[in-house]
CSV table of C-alpha atoms in Angstrom, one decimal:
chain,number,residue,atom,x,y,z
A,95,UNK,CA,-76.6,-3.9,-5.7
A,96,UNK,CA,-73.1,-4.4,-4.3
A,97,UNK,CA,-73.4,-7.6,-2.9
A,98,UNK,CA,-75.5,-9.0,-6.1
A,99,UNK,CA,-72.5,-7.8,-7.9
A,100,UNK,CA,-69.6,-9.3,-5.7
A,101,UNK,CA,-71.8,-13.0,-6.0
A,102,UNK,CA,-71.3,-12.7,-9.9
A,103,UNK,CA,-68.0,-11.7,-10.0
A,104,UNK,CA,-67.4,-14.4,-7.7
A,105,UNK,CA,-69.4,-17.1,-9.6
A,106,UNK,CA,-67.7,-16.3,-12.5
A,107,UNK,CA,-63.8,-16.6,-11.2
A,108,UNK,CA,-65.3,-20.1,-9.9
A,109,UNK,CA,-65.5,-20.9,-13.3
A,110,UNK,CA,-63.0,-19.3,-14.9
A,111,UNK,CA,-59.9,-18.8,-12.5
A,112,UNK,CA,-56.6,-21.7,-12.4
A,113,UNK,CA,-55.5,-23.0,-10.0
A,114,UNK,CA,-54.1,-21.2,-7.4
A,115,UNK,CA,-50.4,-22.9,-5.9
A,116,UNK,CA,-48.9,-21.8,-2.5
A,117,UNK,CA,-46.4,-19.8,-3.7
A,118,UNK,CA,-43.8,-21.1,-1.1
A,119,UNK,CA,-44.2,-24.3,-2.3
A,120,UNK,CA,-43.3,-23.2,-5.4
A,121,UNK,CA,-39.4,-22.6,-6.2
A,122,UNK,CA,-36.7,-23.4,-3.7
A,123,UNK,CA,-34.3,-20.2,-2.4
A,124,UNK,CA,-32.0,-18.9,-4.8
A,125,UNK,CA,-28.9,-21.0,-5.2
A,126,UNK,CA,-26.9,-17.8,-6.3
A,127,UNK,CA,-28.1,-16.2,-3.2
A,128,UNK,CA,-27.1,-18.7,-0.9
A,129,UNK,CA,-23.6,-18.8,-2.4
A,130,UNK,CA,-22.9,-14.7,-2.4
A,131,UNK,CA,-24.3,-15.0,0.9
A,132,UNK,CA,-21.9,-17.9,2.1
A,133,UNK,CA,-19.1,-15.7,1.1
A,134,UNK,CA,-19.9,-12.6,2.5
A,135,UNK,CA,-20.2,-14.4,5.8
A,136,UNK,CA,-17.1,-16.1,5.3
A,137,UNK,CA,-14.8,-13.3,4.2
A,138,UNK,CA,-16.9,-11.1,7.6
A,139,UNK,CA,-18.9,-8.4,5.2
A,140,UNK,CA,-22.3,-10.0,6.9
A,141,UNK,CA,-23.4,-11.2,9.3
A,142,UNK,CA,-20.8,-10.7,12.9
A,143,UNK,CA,-18.2,-8.6,12.8
A,144,UNK,CA,-15.2,-11.1,12.1
A,145,UNK,CA,-12.1,-8.4,11.8
A,146,UNK,CA,-11.2,-10.0,9.0
A,147,UNK,CA,-7.1,-11.3,8.6
A,148,UNK,CA,-5.0,-11.7,5.4
A,149,UNK,CA,-3.0,-14.0,7.2
A,150,UNK,CA,-0.3,-14.6,9.0
A,151,UNK,CA,2.5,-13.9,6.2
A,152,UNK,CA,0.9,-10.4,6.1
A,153,UNK,CA,2.9,-7.7,7.9
A,154,UNK,CA,1.3,-5.0,10.0
A,155,UNK,CA,0.9,-2.6,8.0
A,156,UNK,CA,-0.9,-4.3,5.7
A,157,UNK,CA,-3.3,-6.2,8.1
A,158,UNK,CA,-4.5,-2.6,9.0
A,159,UNK,CA,-4.9,-1.3,5.8
A,160,UNK,CA,-6.8,-4.8,4.8
A,161,UNK,CA,-9.0,-4.3,8.2
A,162,UNK,CA,-10.2,-1.0,7.7
A,163,UNK,CA,-10.8,-1.5,3.4
A,164,UNK,CA,-13.1,-4.2,5.0
A,165,UNK,CA,-14.8,-2.2,7.5
A,166,UNK,CA,-15.6,0.5,4.8
A,167,UNK,CA,-16.8,-2.0,2.5
A,168,UNK,CA,-19.2,-3.9,5.2
A,169,UNK,CA,-20.5,0.0,6.6
A,170,UNK,CA,-21.6,0.5,2.6
A,171,UNK,CA,-22.9,-2.6,2.3
A,172,UNK,CA,-25.0,-2.8,5.5
A,173,UNK,CA,-26.2,0.4,4.3
A,174,UNK,CA,-27.3,-0.5,1.3
A,175,UNK,CA,-29.1,-3.7,2.0
A,176,UNK,CA,-31.0,-1.5,5.0
A,177,UNK,CA,-32.5,0.7,2.0
A,178,UNK,CA,-33.1,-2.5,-0.1
A,179,UNK,CA,-35.1,-3.9,2.7
A,180,UNK,CA,-37.1,-1.1,3.2
A,181,UNK,CA,-37.9,-0.2,0.2
A,182,UNK,CA,-39.4,-4.1,-0.5
A,183,UNK,CA,-40.8,-4.6,2.8
A,184,UNK,CA,-42.8,-0.7,2.1
A,185,UNK,CA,-43.6,-1.7,-1.8
A,186,UNK,CA,-45.2,-5.4,-0.6
A,187,UNK,CA,-46.9,-3.8,2.2
A,188,UNK,CA,-48.9,-1.0,-0.5
A,189,UNK,CA,-49.3,-3.9,-2.6
A,190,UNK,CA,-51.6,-6.2,0.3
A,191,UNK,CA,-53.4,-2.9,1.6
A,192,UNK,CA,-54.1,-2.3,-2.0
A,193,UNK,CA,-55.7,-6.0,-2.5
A,194,UNK,CA,-57.4,-6.1,0.6
A,195,UNK,CA,-59.3,-2.6,-0.9
A,196,UNK,CA,-59.7,-4.1,-4.3
A,197,UNK,CA,-61.1,-7.4,-2.1
A,198,UNK,CA,-64.4,-5.7,-1.1
A,199,UNK,CA,-65.6,-4.8,-4.8
A,200,UNK,CA,-63.9,-8.5,-6.2
A,201,UNK,CA,-63.3,-11.4,-4.8
A,202,UNK,CA,-59.5,-11.5,-4.2
A,203,UNK,CA,-58.4,-14.8,-2.0
A,204,UNK,CA,-55.6,-14.4,0.9
A,205,UNK,CA,-53.9,-17.2,-1.6
A,206,UNK,CA,-53.6,-14.7,-4.0
A,207,UNK,CA,-52.5,-11.8,-2.4
A,208,UNK,CA,-49.3,-13.8,-0.8
A,209,UNK,CA,-48.5,-15.1,-4.4
A,210,UNK,CA,-48.6,-11.1,-5.8
A,211,UNK,CA,-46.4,-10.6,-2.4
A,212,UNK,CA,-44.0,-13.5,-3.4
A,213,UNK,CA,-44.3,-12.3,-7.7
A,214,UNK,CA,-42.8,-8.7,-6.1
A,215,UNK,CA,-40.3,-10.2,-4.0
A,216,UNK,CA,-39.0,-12.2,-6.7
A,217,UNK,CA,-38.6,-8.9,-8.2
A,218,UNK,CA,-36.9,-7.0,-5.7
A,219,UNK,CA,-34.2,-10.0,-5.2
A,220,UNK,CA,-32.5,-9.4,-8.3
A,221,UNK,CA,-31.6,-6.5,-6.8
A,222,UNK,CA,-30.5,-8.2,-3.8
A,223,UNK,CA,-28.0,-10.4,-6.2
A,224,UNK,CA,-26.3,-7.2,-7.7
A,225,UNK,CA,-26.1,-5.6,-4.8
A,226,UNK,CA,-24.6,-8.7,-3.1
A,227,UNK,CA,-22.5,-9.7,-6.6
A,228,UNK,CA,-20.8,-6.2,-6.1
A,229,UNK,CA,-20.1,-6.8,-3.0
A,230,UNK,CA,-18.3,-9.7,-3.4
A,231,UNK,CA,-16.4,-8.4,-6.2
A,232,UNK,CA,-15.0,-5.5,-4.3
A,233,UNK,CA,-14.1,-8.0,-1.7
A,234,UNK,CA,-12.2,-10.2,-3.9
A,235,UNK,CA,-10.6,-7.5,-5.1
A,236,UNK,CA,-9.4,-6.1,-1.9
A,237,UNK,CA,-7.8,-9.6,-2.0
A,238,UNK,CA,-5.9,-9.5,-4.5
A,239,UNK,CA,-4.6,-6.3,-3.8
A,240,UNK,CA,-3.0,-7.4,-0.8
A,241,UNK,CA,-2.6,-11.4,-1.7
A,242,UNK,CA,-2.5,-11.7,-5.1
A,243,UNK,CA,1.2,-13.3,-6.4
A,244,UNK,CA,2.6,-10.5,-7.8
A,245,UNK,CA,1.7,-8.1,-5.3
A,246,UNK,CA,3.6,-10.5,-3.0
A,247,UNK,CA,6.9,-9.8,-5.0
A,248,UNK,CA,6.2,-5.6,-4.7
A,249,UNK,CA,9.3,-3.5,-4.3
A,250,UNK,CA,10.3,-2.2,-0.5
A,251,UNK,CA,10.7,1.6,-0.2
A,252,UNK,CA,13.9,3.1,-1.1
A,253,UNK,CA,15.1,3.3,2.3
A,254,UNK,CA,14.8,-0.3,2.8
A,255,UNK,CA,16.2,-1.0,-0.4
A,256,UNK,CA,19.0,0.8,0.3
A,257,UNK,CA,19.4,-0.9,3.8
A,258,UNK,CA,19.5,-4.1,2.3
A,259,UNK,CA,22.2,-3.5,-0.2
A,260,UNK,CA,24.8,-2.0,2.3
A,261,UNK,CA,24.2,-5.3,4.7
A,262,UNK,CA,24.7,-7.2,1.4
A,263,UNK,CA,27.8,-5.5,-0.1
A,264,UNK,CA,29.4,-5.0,3.3
A,265,UNK,CA,29.1,-8.6,3.8
A,266,UNK,CA,30.0,-9.8,0.3
A,267,UNK,CA,32.3,-12.6,1.0
A,268,UNK,CA,29.8,-14.2,3.3
A,269,UNK,CA,26.2,-12.8,2.8
A,270,UNK,CA,24.3,-15.3,4.6
A,271,UNK,CA,22.7,-12.7,7.4
A,272,UNK,CA,22.6,-14.5,11.3
A,273,UNK,CA,19.3,-14.8,12.2
A,274,UNK,CA,20.1,-11.9,14.7
A,275,UNK,CA,20.8,-10.0,11.6
A,276,UNK,CA,17.7,-10.8,10.1
A,277,UNK,CA,15.8,-9.5,13.0
A,278,UNK,CA,17.7,-6.2,12.9
A,279,UNK,CA,17.5,-5.6,9.4
A,280,UNK,CA,13.5,-6.8,10.0
A,281,UNK,CA,13.0,-3.6,12.3
A,282,UNK,CA,15.4,-1.2,10.2
A,283,UNK,CA,13.2,-2.0,7.2
A,284,UNK,CA,9.6,-2.5,8.8
A,285,UNK,CA,9.5,-6.0,7.3
A,286,UNK,CA,9.3,-9.1,8.4
A,287,UNK,CA,12.0,-12.0,8.6
A,288,UNK,CA,11.0,-14.4,6.0
A,289,UNK,CA,10.9,-11.3,3.7
A,290,UNK,CA,14.5,-10.7,4.4
A,291,UNK,CA,15.0,-13.9,4.3
A,292,UNK,CA,13.7,-14.1,0.4
A,293,UNK,CA,15.3,-10.9,-0.1
A,294,UNK,CA,18.8,-12.2,0.4
A,295,UNK,CA,18.4,-15.5,-1.4
A,296,UNK,CA,17.0,-13.5,-4.7
A,297,UNK,CA,20.2,-10.8,-4.2
A,298,UNK,CA,22.1,-14.0,-4.4
A,299,UNK,CA,21.0,-15.4,-7.1
A,300,UNK,CA,20.7,-12.4,-9.4
A,301,UNK,CA,24.1,-11.3,-8.5
A,302,UNK,CA,25.9,-14.4,-9.8
A,303,UNK,CA,24.0,-14.8,-12.7
A,304,UNK,CA,25.2,-10.8,-13.5
A,305,UNK,CA,28.5,-10.6,-11.9
A,306,UNK,CA,29.5,-7.5,-13.8
A,307,UNK,CA,26.7,-5.1,-13.0
A,308,UNK,CA,26.9,-6.2,-9.5
A,309,UNK,CA,30.5,-5.3,-9.3
A,310,UNK,CA,29.5,-2.1,-10.4
A,311,UNK,CA,26.8,-1.9,-7.8
A,312,UNK,CA,29.0,-3.1,-5.1
A,313,UNK,CA,31.8,-0.4,-5.7
A,314,UNK,CA,29.0,2.4,-5.9
A,315,UNK,CA,27.8,1.3,-2.7
A,316,UNK,CA,31.9,0.8,-1.3
A,317,UNK,CA,32.7,4.5,-2.6
A,318,UNK,CA,29.1,5.7,-0.5
A,319,UNK,CA,30.7,4.3,2.6
A,320,UNK,CA,34.0,5.3,2.4
A,321,UNK,CA,32.8,9.5,1.8
A,322,UNK,CA,30.4,8.5,4.6
A,323,UNK,CA,33.2,7.7,6.4
A,324,UNK,CA,35.9,10.6,5.4
A,325,UNK,CA,33.1,12.9,6.0
A,326,UNK,CA,32.9,12.0,9.7
A,327,UNK,CA,36.4,12.1,10.0
A,328,UNK,CA,36.9,15.7,8.6
A,329,UNK,CA,33.7,17.3,10.6
A,330,UNK,CA,36.1,18.0,13.7
A,331,UNK,CA,38.6,18.9,11.1
A,332,UNK,CA,37.9,20.3,7.8
A,333,UNK,CA,41.6,20.2,6.6
A,334,UNK,CA,42.2,16.6,7.2
A,335,UNK,CA,45.8,16.5,8.8
A,336,UNK,CA,46.1,20.0,8.6
A,337,UNK,CA,45.8,21.3,12.3
A,338,UNK,CA,44.6,24.8,11.1
A,339,UNK,CA,44.6,27.8,8.4
A,340,UNK,CA,48.1,28.4,9.0
A,341,UNK,CA,48.5,25.1,8.0
A,342,UNK,CA,46.6,25.3,4.8
A,343,UNK,CA,48.5,28.7,4.1
A,344,UNK,CA,51.8,26.8,3.4
A,345,UNK,CA,50.1,24.7,1.3
A,346,UNK,CA,49.8,28.0,-1.0
A,347,UNK,CA,53.3,27.7,-1.7
A,348,UNK,CA,54.7,24.3,-1.1
A,349,UNK,CA,57.9,25.7,-1.6
A,350,UNK,CA,58.3,28.8,0.3
A,351,UNK,CA,60.4,27.5,2.7
A,352,UNK,CA,62.9,26.0,1.2
A,353,UNK,CA,65.3,28.3,-1.2
A,354,UNK,CA,66.2,26.8,-4.4
A,355,UNK,CA,68.6,28.2,-6.6
A,356,UNK,CA,66.6,29.2,-9.7
A,357,UNK,CA,63.4,29.1,-8.3
A,358,UNK,CA,62.5,32.4,-9.5
A,359,UNK,CA,63.6,32.2,-12.9
A,360,UNK,CA,62.1,28.7,-13.3
A,361,UNK,CA,58.7,30.1,-12.7
A,362,UNK,CA,59.3,33.8,-14.7
A,363,UNK,CA,57.0,34.0,-16.5
A,364,UNK,CA,54.8,31.3,-15.7
A,365,UNK,CA,51.2,32.4,-14.5
A,366,UNK,CA,50.2,31.5,-10.5
A,367,UNK,CA,48.8,28.5,-9.5
A,368,UNK,CA,45.1,28.6,-8.7
A,369,UNK,CA,44.2,26.5,-6.2
A,370,UNK,CA,40.9,28.2,-5.1
A,371,UNK,CA,39.3,25.9,-8.1
A,372,UNK,CA,40.3,22.5,-6.8
A,373,UNK,CA,39.3,24.1,-3.0
A,374,UNK,CA,37.7,27.4,-2.6
A,375,UNK,CA,37.3,26.9,1.0
A,376,UNK,CA,41.0,26.3,1.7
A,377,UNK,CA,42.2,29.3,-0.6
A,378,UNK,CA,39.4,31.7,2.0
A,379,UNK,CA,41.4,30.4,5.1
A,380,UNK,CA,45.1,31.1,3.6
A,381,UNK,CA,43.7,34.9,2.7
A,382,UNK,CA,41.8,35.3,6.1
A,383,UNK,CA,45.2,34.3,8.1
A,384,UNK,CA,47.7,36.7,5.9
A,385,UNK,CA,45.3,39.7,6.8
A,386,UNK,CA,45.4,39.0,10.2
A,387,UNK,CA,49.7,38.7,9.8
A,388,UNK,CA,49.2,41.7,8.5
A,389,UNK,CA,47.5,43.3,10.6
A,390,UNK,CA,49.6,42.2,13.4
A,391,UNK,CA,52.9,43.3,11.8
A,392,UNK,CA,51.7,47.1,11.5
A,393,UNK,CA,52.7,48.8,14.5
């Protein structure tokens, strides 16, 4: 009975079946997938790890950061691609087994099984395209973050800008640093020599265009430099030219040693001059010296 039913189904199929073409010859490989694969290989995401590079004009820190983030994209892509291939193989294998079991009850040719598998793989290829396209977009975003022309002109750190400005205004008569000076500034600012050259070129142009603001900025840096020098000179002697607190005490009454006639009458009724408002440290030192003198004067 089973064989008779199978023969009837075979006869019916021969009368009504459409021509089954070889699925391999139906369509060439998807050109979009080919472009995506070529791009992923060129960027070092697919294939052997090439250790992607930004180019010779990028700094060492940018290179390391770019490689790290590219490696993360590569790991995620390979993991998702592995899951995709496992799911596709598992599903197609299940369909093959199911069709082979059904071929015992109804006539199913091997070409028909291969065609069904091909259709399933084409459906899965849409997922593959989305995966590779999203990965390519992630790589392009990463590269644009480091290589975009606007990113090349990003601001330096505050410390680097301070160092460059101090050199510029310190050599305002000739703001053209030598190659040795550029290398030294590049090391201090953790940037490249070409970036130092570009900064000085742009700074000279901005200085000429906005002379008033530049002069104000130059005065500010000159004042900072003078203050730094003054603080360095007073580190050993906080009262400048005065040798000690005794000299400081003398400042409280500069006319003390002088016997000027009418001095008391001149200052009669006037409040004493409060120097502590201007220099509290000087006042404290004078008071301390006076206490020491009073202690020594006691028997």
